[in-house]
Amino acid sequence: MAEKFDVIVVGAGMAGNAAAYTLAKAGVNVLQIERGEYAGSKNVQGGILYAQAVEALIPEFRESAPLERHIIEQRIWVLNDKSYIGTHFRSDNFNEERPNRYTLVRAQFDKWLNGEVKKAGATVITETTVLELLKDETGKVNGVRCDRENGEVRADCVILCDGVNALVGSRSGVRKEINSKEVALAVKEMHFLPRDVINERFNIQESEGVVIEILGTVTEGMLGTGFIYTNGESLSVGIGVIVSDLMKNRINPSTLLEKMKSHPSVAPLLKGSEVKEYSAHLLPEGGYDSVPELSGNGWMVCGDSAHLLNAIHREGSNMALTSGRLAAETYLELRDKGQPINAENLKKYNQKLENSFVLKDLKKYRRMPHIMLENKQFVTMYPDLLAGAAETLLRVDGVDKKTKEKKITKDFRSARGIFGLVGDAFKLVRAWR
Amino acid sequence: MHIVVCIKQVPDSAQIRVHPVTNTIMRQGVPTIINPYDLFALEEALRVRDRFGGKVTVLTMGPPMAEDSLRKALGYGVDAAVLLTDRAFAGSDTLATSFALATAIEKLHQEDPVHIVFTGKQTIDGDTAQVGPGIAQRLKLQQLTYVSAIRDVDSAGKSITVERRAEGGTQVLKTTLPCLITMLEGTNTLRRGSMDDVFRAVRSEVRTWSARDAGVEDITKCGLRGSPTVVKKVFAPQPRMEKAQQIDALGKSPAEIADETINMLFTASNQLGDDILKLTEAI
Amino acid sequence: MTEKKAAPAAPTRASAKKELPEHFKDYKHVWVFIELERDEVHSVSWELLGEGRKLADTLKVDLCAVVMGPPGEGLEKAVRESWGYGADVTYVVADPILADYRTQSYTEGLETLINTHKPEIILLGATTLGRDLAGSLATTLKTGLTADCTGLEIDDGSLAATRPTFGGTLLCTIYTLNFRPQMATVRPRVMAMPDFTEGRSGKRIDFPLNIKENDIITKVLEFIPDTTSDKVNLAYADIVVAGGMGLGSAANFQHVMDLARVLGADYGGSRPTVQKGWIPAERQIGQTGKTIRPKLYIAAGISGAIQHRVGVEGADMILAINSDPNAPIFEFAHYGIVGDATQILPALTKAFEQRLSKMRKAG
Ligand SMILES: Cc1cc2nc3c(=O)[nH]c(=O)nc-3n(C[C@H](O)[C@H](O)[C@H](O)COP(=O)(O)OP(=O)(O)OC[C@H]3O[C@@H](n4cnc5c(N)ncnc54)[C@H](O)[C@@H]3O)c2cc1C
Ligand SMILES: Cc1cc2nc3c(=O)[nH]c(=O)nc-3n(C[C@H](O)[C@H](O)[C@H](O)COP(=O)(O)OP(=O)(O)OC[C@H]3O[C@@H](n4cnc5c(N)ncnc54)[C@H](O)[C@@H]3O)c2cc1C
Ligand SMILES: Nc1ncnc2c1ncn2[C@@H]1O[C@H](COP(=O)(O)O)[C@@H](O)[C@H]1O
């Protein structure tokens, strides 16, 4: 006889842990199945955590969660081959009692959060991959099949939190396969340095942290961004590029990462570090239009698996945590009212997402992915133009400032043409609105 | 038949880092794994059980979090698990470790007579290969190290025939039970537990024993106090003073580089040519 | 829990202070266990006599060898050779029961000998036999044993045994201050082979083995010697050519074998090449593979990780070929070529071939 649970949660990433925690806390007999050796073992994240989404689950999480540093400074750098031009924002206001953003190492954080899931009473099994959904004769999902002997397990409801590849859903025919234009491939390395060296290089104190977002020629004309995050005793250094661009250009993302690391503005930050943990991971960056069907007869889908990620602000973990929690709350409401777990009733989950920041934000940036994909000048031409402009202005060489400004305007115009420039500005504004 | 397997939770040494300035180990975030060599012991124990009947108990001495390793072992199909954990064990060297493990095995033996104790060949952190023989001597078990195959266990559970890796060949040994086997690596492939094993692993009880629970009477034989060896110094290997003399390869063809290299080697050692001629004579 | 030991000396450890009990004070002399199997002595035993000599000289005591085995010419030859390699005194335990190595007979025999003649230091090879015996003996003697040492010294009258720890990333020095004998094992080829002095002789002390075959529980049913084809003599080869992941594929390993053939060398590789199945496990060089001491070591496409380095540092001359000028191997190689190994190796093979044939013609 196959085992039977109330709910099965597939995956122990951010979304899966939020769902399983919420359910177990409410006394639901929940089984969580993770393919990795332990929760977090396969997860990659450059590593920014937004506190609010965790607080909604575990208000006092700061006391026990493995957090690396709270962020007090954000830098945005636009690189060309030799220089960067950028903005830095730093404020002592971020040194607050309950900081809003943290850097973290996913492997440790996920393990911790999953520990809380277990404490709440969920049954968690690892090193077990869910292959597909099982359905009864009416087509309602009533369990999963795993890659082990006697691998069938039954449940009233299955919550899919299996991350960006979303293989369980596509294999089971509840969604289409992901498309290379919708996903970015990110490669990341951990660069280990002593804490004091990091503090010195980034001009920060004990648990303060800095985030650098990197745009520009490092992506060789392809759509993507790089990043450097300060952890306690390491830096997360990575770059992500849309997969269809990589395929078109036949470029290996690790080549791009090498290039970024050797950039004269980046290299001094990494000097002398010991590199460990090279990893590659996909990010769902298609935005609102790529979000699949969110629920159906006996199932819901959350987090990356549901394409809930805001590429512009690099927010994914909070959307995953929130969607996982909302899926669990949907189940709890139905259970409390004694309503069946069917397609009709699970639509409540879709509504909850529509009403939350998750789908609201994705809707706001709906056009961004298309605009960026079709207008490569944002990443190809502008970095050089901006850097050239800054250099022209800053270099004291006897040329008067007015002539300099003229040269800059001329450079921009000849590169892109006046209509192009205005159009670009318009597109960006429209996308952002 | 009752089989005990000793496994150890070790830091994944591939991921250990050394602080470049202070030369101390940076343990933060280094994941732990079951000592890879112990997995061969684990699998072999399960095979013996499957062939000849009985049950397998896994035993580990370590901090409370070593329970993870035991649960993992249960997921492979082991029947019972015991965690030996006590502050008194901290700082044990191999003599003190084998004392603690032997005491616990003795206690298991009283509950249900033990026929075979399995250990790995060695650990990847201690790397001594001494704990297995240590347990055998303390419990007066027949000691079979570097076993590559188990040929037979007689039906009454009285004797065992094994193949043992020795210098220059393989010994086929027959001995009486109880015995201790340290299993050679690469001799089997670890199975994947069924779904039932996995559920049992999360649900079964892991017995946790303190030194007293395990039956240790003389606490001075444990931990730091029971360890005759003393580590006085830990340090990073010294780099050699001068770096390699580079053969100038810039703009040269491989053939030119090769010629230059041979000149350099022959100049460095005027015997090298003769040595090579001698070595190649037979061919 | 043994990992705790890597912490700098914990002051709480009772044995950390030297207070050698009275009954250990008459333990004297340095012993080396001579590993004799099927009439052949494992060279590691001679290497240990070389190392033991230095310890004995520092302590101003005798260097003693222990030869155990069945009576016969093999054993007699081992005794003579032990003197030639530097032993002042050789203890001989000759008994037919010792024809095959078995833990029980060797442990009991050696234990009685030690309890009677009381050595302060005893060294064994870290071979399958040596490790089996040392582990068992240290437990029955209730003393400290340090495995796989890479350095042995006398510090303030005690044995300071240095060995790799934490997967070879660090070294640690271990003492057995308040127990005797102080025991250590050393892997083959880690220490240099000492010179052999023809005709040198020493004192011989015969010692009985009071065990009967019936008392020994384990029986040897059969010994299956390794076929010559699986015998890899890498550890003792004069020239070794090795390849690493930098070769890119199993097929490219042919370049390594070709050069090895032309040089009359043996070949090996780094651990990942073994894990990939490019070469068999016996050919792995390094901390968890073989330690080598060739006259010439050529490493192609090997980064030079510490675990590899500890296995090759004893080489007289190291030539490294690596495309990365910053590869760590250049920090301990004597000669370096920055370049593509898949091109340099065939070029070297060809150039050596031509050079050697010229030399052969010249006679
Ligand atoms: C390089 C990089 C940097 C990022 N930086 C940030 C950032 O700074 N801030 C931020 O908020 N977000 C960031 N993100 C995004 C964020 O990591 C994701 O949005 C978030 O992890 C999604 O959570 P999830 O639970 O949906 O998926 P995941 O975290 O991917 O979890 C899915 C889990 O399911 C398991 N699984 C998959 N398939 C199966 C199966 N068939 N059976 C069983 N288990 C299965 C996986 O092993 C995994 O544990 C980043 C992502 C990347 C790649
Ligand atoms: C507990 C433990 C024990 C270990 N024991 C051992 C051991 O006994 N032996 C061992 O070897 N390792 C051992 N290792 C592994 C060790 O840490 C290294 O991972 C390993 O030695 C690296 O092998 P490599 O140099 O072949 O590969 P890599 O590290 O991948 O290096 C490949 C090198 O090839 C160079 N290269 C690339 N292309 C070319 C080209 N075309 N031409 C020339 N050069 C090129 C690269 O620059 C690089 O330096 C152990 C590790 C652990 C954790
Ligand atoms: N703390 C421990 N708990 C259980 N088994 C251990 C422990 N330490 C060592 N062992 C066993 O002894 C074997 C040899 O260990 P070592 O002597 O440290 O190389 C290992 O492969 C384990 O099977």
PDB file of N, CA and C in Angstrom, chain A residues 223-289:
ATOM      1  N   LEU A 223      21.959  40.027 -23.383  1.00  0.00           N
ATOM      2  CA  LEU A 223      21.159  40.552 -22.290  1.00  0.00           C
ATOM      3  C   LEU A 223      21.553  39.849 -20.984  1.00  0.00           C
ATOM      4  N   GLY A 224      22.024  40.638 -20.048  1.00  0.00           N
ATOM      5  CA  GLY A 224      22.384  40.012 -18.775  1.00  0.00           C
ATOM      6  C   GLY A 224      23.065  40.985 -17.836  1.00  0.00           C
ATOM      7  N   THR A 225      23.290  40.519 -16.613  1.00  0.00           N
ATOM      8  CA  THR A 225      23.940  41.359 -15.606  1.00  0.00           C
ATOM      9  C   THR A 225      24.869  40.514 -14.754  1.00  0.00           C
ATOM     10  N   GLY A 226      25.815  41.208 -14.145  1.00  0.00           N
ATOM     11  CA  GLY A 226      26.705  40.531 -13.210  1.00  0.00           C
ATOM     12  C   GLY A 226      26.443  41.039 -11.805  1.00  0.00           C
ATOM     13  N   PHE A 227      27.051  40.373 -10.832  1.00  0.00           N
ATOM     14  CA  PHE A 227      26.845  40.832  -9.460  1.00  0.00           C
ATOM     15  C   PHE A 227      27.992  40.418  -8.556  1.00  0.00           C
ATOM     16  N   ILE A 228      28.182  41.195  -7.511  1.00  0.00           N
ATOM     17  CA  ILE A 228      29.115  40.841  -6.445  1.00  0.00           C
ATOM     18  C   ILE A 228      28.405  41.114  -5.126  1.00  0.00           C
ATOM     19  N   TYR A 229      28.296  40.109  -4.288  1.00  0.00           N
ATOM     20  CA  TYR A 229      27.670  40.288  -2.980  1.00  0.00           C
ATOM     21  C   TYR A 229      28.682  39.946  -1.907  1.00  0.00           C
ATOM     22  N   THR A 230      28.675  40.709  -0.834  1.00  0.00           N
ATOM     23  CA  THR A 230      29.586  40.399   0.261  1.00  0.00           C
ATOM     24  C   THR A 230      28.905  39.480   1.267  1.00  0.00           C
ATOM     25  N   ASN A 231      29.486  38.308   1.468  1.00  0.00           N
ATOM     26  CA  ASN A 231      29.042  37.436   2.554  1.00  0.00           C
ATOM     27  C   ASN A 231      30.011  37.628   3.709  1.00  0.00           C
ATOM     28  N   GLY A 232      29.829  36.854   4.764  1.00  0.00           N
ATOM     29  CA  GLY A 232      30.690  37.002   5.932  1.00  0.00           C
ATOM     30  C   GLY A 232      32.158  36.850   5.575  1.00  0.00           C
ATOM     31  N   GLU A 233      32.501  35.706   5.019  1.00  0.00           N
ATOM     32  CA  GLU A 233      33.903  35.457   4.696  1.00  0.00           C
ATOM     33  C   GLU A 233      34.074  35.068   3.244  1.00  0.00           C
ATOM     34  N   SER A 234      33.172  35.542   2.416  1.00  0.00           N
ATOM     35  CA  SER A 234      33.304  35.245   0.993  1.00  0.00           C
ATOM     36  C   SER A 234      32.549  36.281   0.187  1.00  0.00           C
ATOM     37  N   LEU A 235      32.840  36.287  -1.115  1.00  0.00           N
ATOM     38  CA  LEU A 235      32.084  37.121  -2.044  1.00  0.00           C
ATOM     39  C   LEU A 235      31.378  36.181  -3.008  1.00  0.00           C
ATOM     40  N   SER A 236      30.111  36.456  -3.268  1.00  0.00           N
ATOM     41  CA  SER A 236      29.432  35.732  -4.334  1.00  0.00           C
ATOM     42  C   SER A 236      29.633  36.558  -5.589  1.00  0.00           C
ATOM     43  N   VAL A 237      30.207  35.955  -6.607  1.00  0.00           N
ATOM     44  CA  VAL A 237      30.515  36.678  -7.836  1.00  0.00           C
ATOM     45  C   VAL A 237      29.895  35.914  -8.989  1.00  0.00           C
ATOM     46  N   GLY A 238      29.054  36.574  -9.756  1.00  0.00           N
ATOM     47  CA  GLY A 238      28.411  35.825 -10.825  1.00  0.00           C
ATOM     48  C   GLY A 238      27.927  36.708 -11.945  1.00  0.00           C
ATOM     49  N   ILE A 239      27.437  36.043 -12.982  1.00  0.00           N
ATOM     50  CA  ILE A 239      26.900  36.765 -14.121  1.00  0.00           C
ATOM     51  C   ILE A 239      25.802  35.907 -14.732  1.00  0.00           C
ATOM     52  N   GLY A 240      24.747  36.554 -15.167  1.00  0.00           N
ATOM     53  CA  GLY A 240      23.645  35.806 -15.753  1.00  0.00           C
ATOM     54  C   GLY A 240      23.268  36.390 -17.101  1.00  0.00           C
ATOM     55  N   VAL A 241      23.015  35.531 -18.078  1.00  0.00           N
ATOM     56  CA  VAL A 241      22.690  35.986 -19.427  1.00  0.00           C
ATOM     57  C   VAL A 241      21.550  35.132 -19.965  1.00  0.00           C
ATOM     58  N   ILE A 242      20.676  35.779 -20.751  1.00  0.00           N
ATOM     59  CA  ILE A 242      19.544  35.053 -21.340  1.00  0.00           C
ATOM     60  C   ILE A 242      20.054  33.907 -22.226  1.00  0.00           C
ATOM     61  N   VAL A 243      19.454  32.731 -22.015  1.00  0.00           N
ATOM     62  CA  VAL A 243      19.963  31.529 -22.661  1.00  0.00           C
ATOM     63  C   VAL A 243      19.909  31.608 -24.183  1.00  0.00           C
ATOM     64  N   SER A 244      18.839  32.177 -24.742  1.00  0.00           N
ATOM     65  CA  SER A 244      18.750  32.219 -26.205  1.00  0.00           C
ATOM     66  C   SER A 244      19.892  33.053 -26.783  1.00  0.00           C
ATOM     67  N   ASP A 245      20.307  34.105 -26.044  1.00  0.00           N
ATOM     68  CA  ASP A 245      21.445  34.914 -26.506  1.00  0.00           C
ATOM     69  C   ASP A 245      22.736  34.115 -26.468  1.00  0.00           C
ATOM     70  N   LEU A 246      22.880  33.338 -25.395  1.00  0.00           N
ATOM     71  CA  LEU A 246      24.094  32.516 -25.270  1.00  0.00           C
ATOM     72  C   LEU A 246      24.166  31.525 -26.414  1.00  0.00           C
ATOM     73  N   MET A 247      23.006  30.943 -26.723  1.00  0.00           N
ATOM     74  CA  MET A 247      22.986  29.934 -27.768  1.00  0.00           C
ATOM     75  C   MET A 247      23.297  30.561 -29.111  1.00  0.00           C
ATOM     76  N   LYS A 248      22.698  31.736 -29.363  1.00  0.00           N
ATOM     77  CA  LYS A 248      22.917  32.420 -30.624  1.00  0.00           C
ATOM     78  C   LYS A 248      24.401  32.766 -30.795  1.00  0.00           C
ATOM     79  N   ASN A 249      24.997  33.256 -29.723  1.00  0.00           N
ATOM     80  CA  ASN A 249      26.378  33.710 -29.816  1.00  0.00           C
ATOM     81  C   ASN A 249      27.400  32.617 -29.526  1.00  0.00           C
ATOM     82  N   ARG A 250      26.901  31.443 -29.171  1.00  0.00           N
ATOM     83  CA  ARG A 250      27.773  30.311 -28.828  1.00  0.00           C
ATOM     84  C   ARG A 250      28.853  30.721 -27.840  1.00  0.00           C
ATOM     85  N   ILE A 251      28.401  31.385 -26.810  1.00  0.00           N
ATOM     86  CA  ILE A 251      29.370  31.806 -25.799  1.00  0.00           C
ATOM     87  C   ILE A 251      29.083  31.070 -24.514  1.00  0.00           C
ATOM     88  N   ASN A 252      30.136  30.645 -23.869  1.00  0.00           N
ATOM     89  CA  ASN A 252      30.013  29.947 -22.612  1.00  0.00           C
ATOM     90  C   ASN A 252      29.983  31.001 -21.490  1.00  0.00           C
ATOM     91  N   PRO A 253      28.990  30.942 -20.622  1.00  0.00           N
ATOM     92  CA  PRO A 253      28.906  31.999 -19.607  1.00  0.00           C
ATOM     93  C   PRO A 253      30.138  32.064 -18.706  1.00  0.00           C
ATOM     94  N   SER A 254      30.839  30.949 -18.556  1.00  0.00           N
ATOM     95  CA  SER A 254      32.018  31.020 -17.684  1.00  0.00           C
ATOM     96  C   SER A 254      33.104  31.902 -18.310  1.00  0.00           C
ATOM     97  N   THR A 255      33.100  31.983 -19.646  1.00  0.00           N
ATOM     98  CA  THR A 255      34.034  32.902 -20.310  1.00  0.00           C
ATOM     99  C   THR A 255      33.712  34.342 -19.906  1.00  0.00           C
ATOM    100  N   LEU A 256      32.407  34.633 -19.856  1.00  0.00           N
ATOM    101  CA  LEU A 256      31.996  35.985 -19.481  1.00  0.00           C
ATOM    102  C   LEU A 256      32.406  36.282 -18.039  1.00  0.00           C
ATOM    103  N   LEU A 257      32.233  35.268 -17.186  1.00  0.00           N
ATOM    104  CA  LEU A 257      32.569  35.475 -15.780  1.00  0.00           C
ATOM    105  C   LEU A 257      34.070  35.746 -15.644  1.00  0.00           C
ATOM    106  N   GLU A 258      34.870  34.982 -16.384  1.00  0.00           N
ATOM    107  CA  GLU A 258      36.319  35.207 -16.336  1.00  0.00           C
ATOM    108  C   GLU A 258      36.638  36.642 -16.752  1.00  0.00           C
ATOM    109  N   LYS A 259      35.956  37.082 -17.786  1.00  0.00           N
ATOM    110  CA  LYS A 259      36.199  38.422 -18.290  1.00  0.00           C
ATOM    111  C   LYS A 259      35.816  39.466 -17.239  1.00  0.00           C
ATOM    112  N   MET A 260      34.677  39.249 -16.628  1.00  0.00           N
ATOM    113  CA  MET A 260      34.234  40.217 -15.621  1.00  0.00           C
ATOM    114  C   MET A 260      35.220  40.251 -14.453  1.00  0.00           C
ATOM    115  N   LYS A 261      35.687  39.058 -14.049  1.00  0.00           N
ATOM    116  CA  LYS A 261      36.594  38.989 -12.898  1.00  0.00           C
ATOM    117  C   LYS A 261      37.910  39.699 -13.177  1.00  0.00           C
ATOM    118  N   SER A 262      38.303  39.726 -14.463  1.00  0.00           N
ATOM    119  CA  SER A 262      39.595  40.345 -14.755  1.00  0.00           C
ATOM    120  C   SER A 262      39.455  41.829 -15.097  1.00  0.00           C
ATOM    121  N   HIS A 263      38.229  42.327 -15.081  1.00  0.00           N
ATOM    122  CA  HIS A 263      38.032  43.750 -15.363  1.00  0.00           C
ATOM    123  C   HIS A 263      38.798  44.581 -14.325  1.00  0.00           C
ATOM    124  N   PRO A 264      39.484  45.651 -14.777  1.00  0.00           N
ATOM    125  CA  PRO A 264      40.332  46.404 -13.843  1.00  0.00           C
ATOM    126  C   PRO A 264      39.594  46.971 -12.633  1.00  0.00           C
ATOM    127  N   SER A 265      38.285  47.128 -12.730  1.00  0.00           N
ATOM    128  CA  SER A 265      37.564  47.631 -11.560  1.00  0.00           C
ATOM    129  C   SER A 265      37.142  46.499 -10.623  1.00  0.00           C
ATOM    130  N   VAL A 266      37.063  45.300 -11.159  1.00  0.00           N
ATOM    131  CA  VAL A 266      36.576  44.165 -10.364  1.00  0.00           C
ATOM    132  C   VAL A 266      37.743  43.393  -9.741  1.00  0.00           C
ATOM    133  N   ALA A 267      38.794  43.189 -10.529  1.00  0.00           N
ATOM    134  CA  ALA A 267      39.900  42.332 -10.090  1.00  0.00           C
ATOM    135  C   ALA A 267      40.458  42.692  -8.705  1.00  0.00           C
ATOM    136  N   PRO A 268      40.654  43.997  -8.409  1.00  0.00           N
ATOM    137  CA  PRO A 268      41.243  44.304  -7.088  1.00  0.00           C
ATOM    138  C   PRO A 268      40.356  43.869  -5.922  1.00  0.00           C
ATOM    139  N   LEU A 269      39.048  43.779  -6.170  1.00  0.00           N
ATOM    140  CA  LEU A 269      38.158  43.358  -5.079  1.00  0.00           C
ATOM    141  C   LEU A 269      38.320  41.873  -4.773  1.00  0.00           C
ATOM    142  N   LEU A 270      38.752  41.124  -5.791  1.00  0.00           N
ATOM    143  CA  LEU A 270      38.809  39.665  -5.649  1.00  0.00           C
ATOM    144  C   LEU A 270      40.213  39.163  -5.367  1.00  0.00           C
ATOM    145  N   LYS A 271      41.170  40.050  -5.457  1.00  0.00           N
ATOM    146  CA  LYS A 271      42.576  39.637  -5.417  1.00  0.00           C
ATOM    147  C   LYS A 271      42.888  38.741  -4.215  1.00  0.00           C
ATOM    148  N   GLY A 272      43.601  37.655  -4.488  1.00  0.00           N
ATOM    149  CA  GLY A 272      44.066  36.790  -3.404  1.00  0.00           C
ATOM    150  C   GLY A 272      42.994  35.883  -2.837  1.00  0.00           C
ATOM    151  N   SER A 273      41.807  35.874  -3.449  1.00  0.00           N
ATOM    152  CA  SER A 273      40.747  35.045  -2.878  1.00  0.00           C
ATOM    153  C   SER A 273      40.900  33.603  -3.321  1.00  0.00           C
ATOM    154  N   GLU A 274      40.313  32.720  -2.539  1.00  0.00           N
ATOM    155  CA  GLU A 274      40.334  31.313  -2.905  1.00  0.00           C
ATOM    156  C   GLU A 274      38.968  30.961  -3.469  1.00  0.00           C
ATOM    157  N   VAL A 275      38.963  30.442  -4.687  1.00  0.00           N
ATOM    158  CA  VAL A 275      37.691  30.212  -5.359  1.00  0.00           C
ATOM    159  C   VAL A 275      37.197  28.802  -5.095  1.00  0.00           C
ATOM    160  N   LYS A 276      35.970  28.715  -4.632  1.00  0.00           N
ATOM    161  CA  LYS A 276      35.364  27.402  -4.425  1.00  0.00           C
ATOM    162  C   LYS A 276      33.946  27.466  -4.952  1.00  0.00           C
ATOM    163  N   GLU A 277      33.382  26.323  -5.207  1.00  0.00           N
ATOM    164  CA  GLU A 277      31.972  26.219  -5.545  1.00  0.00           C
ATOM    165  C   GLU A 277      31.609  26.985  -6.804  1.00  0.00           C
ATOM    166  N   TYR A 278      31.999  26.473  -7.912  1.00  0.00           N
ATOM    167  CA  TYR A 278      31.514  27.015  -9.165  1.00  0.00           C
ATOM    168  C   TYR A 278      30.145  26.400  -9.421  1.00  0.00           C
ATOM    169  N   SER A 279      29.159  27.234  -9.707  1.00  0.00           N
ATOM    170  CA  SER A 279      27.855  26.644  -9.967  1.00  0.00           C
ATOM    171  C   SER A 279      27.128  27.393 -11.060  1.00  0.00           C
ATOM    172  N   ALA A 280      26.210  26.708 -11.686  1.00  0.00           N
ATOM    173  CA  ALA A 280      25.424  27.312 -12.749  1.00  0.00           C
ATOM    174  C   ALA A 280      23.962  27.028 -12.480  1.00  0.00           C
ATOM    175  N   HIS A 281      23.112  27.983 -12.754  1.00  0.00           N
ATOM    176  CA  HIS A 281      21.701  27.815 -12.440  1.00  0.00           C
ATOM    177  C   HIS A 281      20.872  28.682 -13.379  1.00  0.00           C
ATOM    178  N   LEU A 282      19.674  28.234 -13.666  1.00  0.00           N
ATOM    179  CA  LEU A 282      18.796  29.029 -14.524  1.00  0.00           C
ATOM    180  C   LEU A 282      17.941  29.978 -13.695  1.00  0.00           C
ATOM    181  N   LEU A 283      17.561  31.083 -14.309  1.00  0.00           N
ATOM    182  CA  LEU A 283      16.631  32.020 -13.679  1.00  0.00           C
ATOM    183  C   LEU A 283      15.465  32.246 -14.631  1.00  0.00           C
ATOM    184  N   PRO A 284      14.246  32.196 -14.125  1.00  0.00           N
ATOM    185  CA  PRO A 284      13.097  32.456 -14.999  1.00  0.00           C
ATOM    186  C   PRO A 284      12.931  33.960 -15.174  1.00  0.00           C
ATOM    187  N   GLU A 285      13.245  34.479 -16.352  1.00  0.00           N
ATOM    188  CA  GLU A 285      13.219  35.926 -16.516  1.00  0.00           C
ATOM    189  C   GLU A 285      12.209  36.394 -17.544  1.00  0.00           C
ATOM    190  N   GLY A 286      11.281  35.530 -17.889  1.00  0.00           N
ATOM    191  CA  GLY A 286      10.305  35.908 -18.920  1.00  0.00           C
ATOM    192  C   GLY A 286       9.268  36.888 -18.438  1.00  0.00           C
ATOM    193  N   GLY A 287       9.151  37.036 -17.119  1.00  0.00           N
ATOM    194  CA  GLY A 287       8.195  37.997 -16.588  1.00  0.00           C
ATOM    195  C   GLY A 287       6.760  37.507 -16.672  1.00  0.00           C
ATOM    196  N   TYR A 288       5.859  38.451 -16.542  1.00  0.00           N
ATOM    197  CA  TYR A 288       4.430  38.150 -16.403  1.00  0.00           C
ATOM    198  C   TYR A 288       3.908  37.244 -17.512  1.00  0.00           C
ATOM    199  N   ASP A 289       4.333  37.530 -18.740  1.00  0.00           N
ATOM    200  CA  ASP A 289       3.767  36.778 -19.863  1.00  0.00           C
ATOM    201  C   ASP A 289       4.209  35.330 -19.898  1.00  0.00           C
TER     202      ASP A 289
END
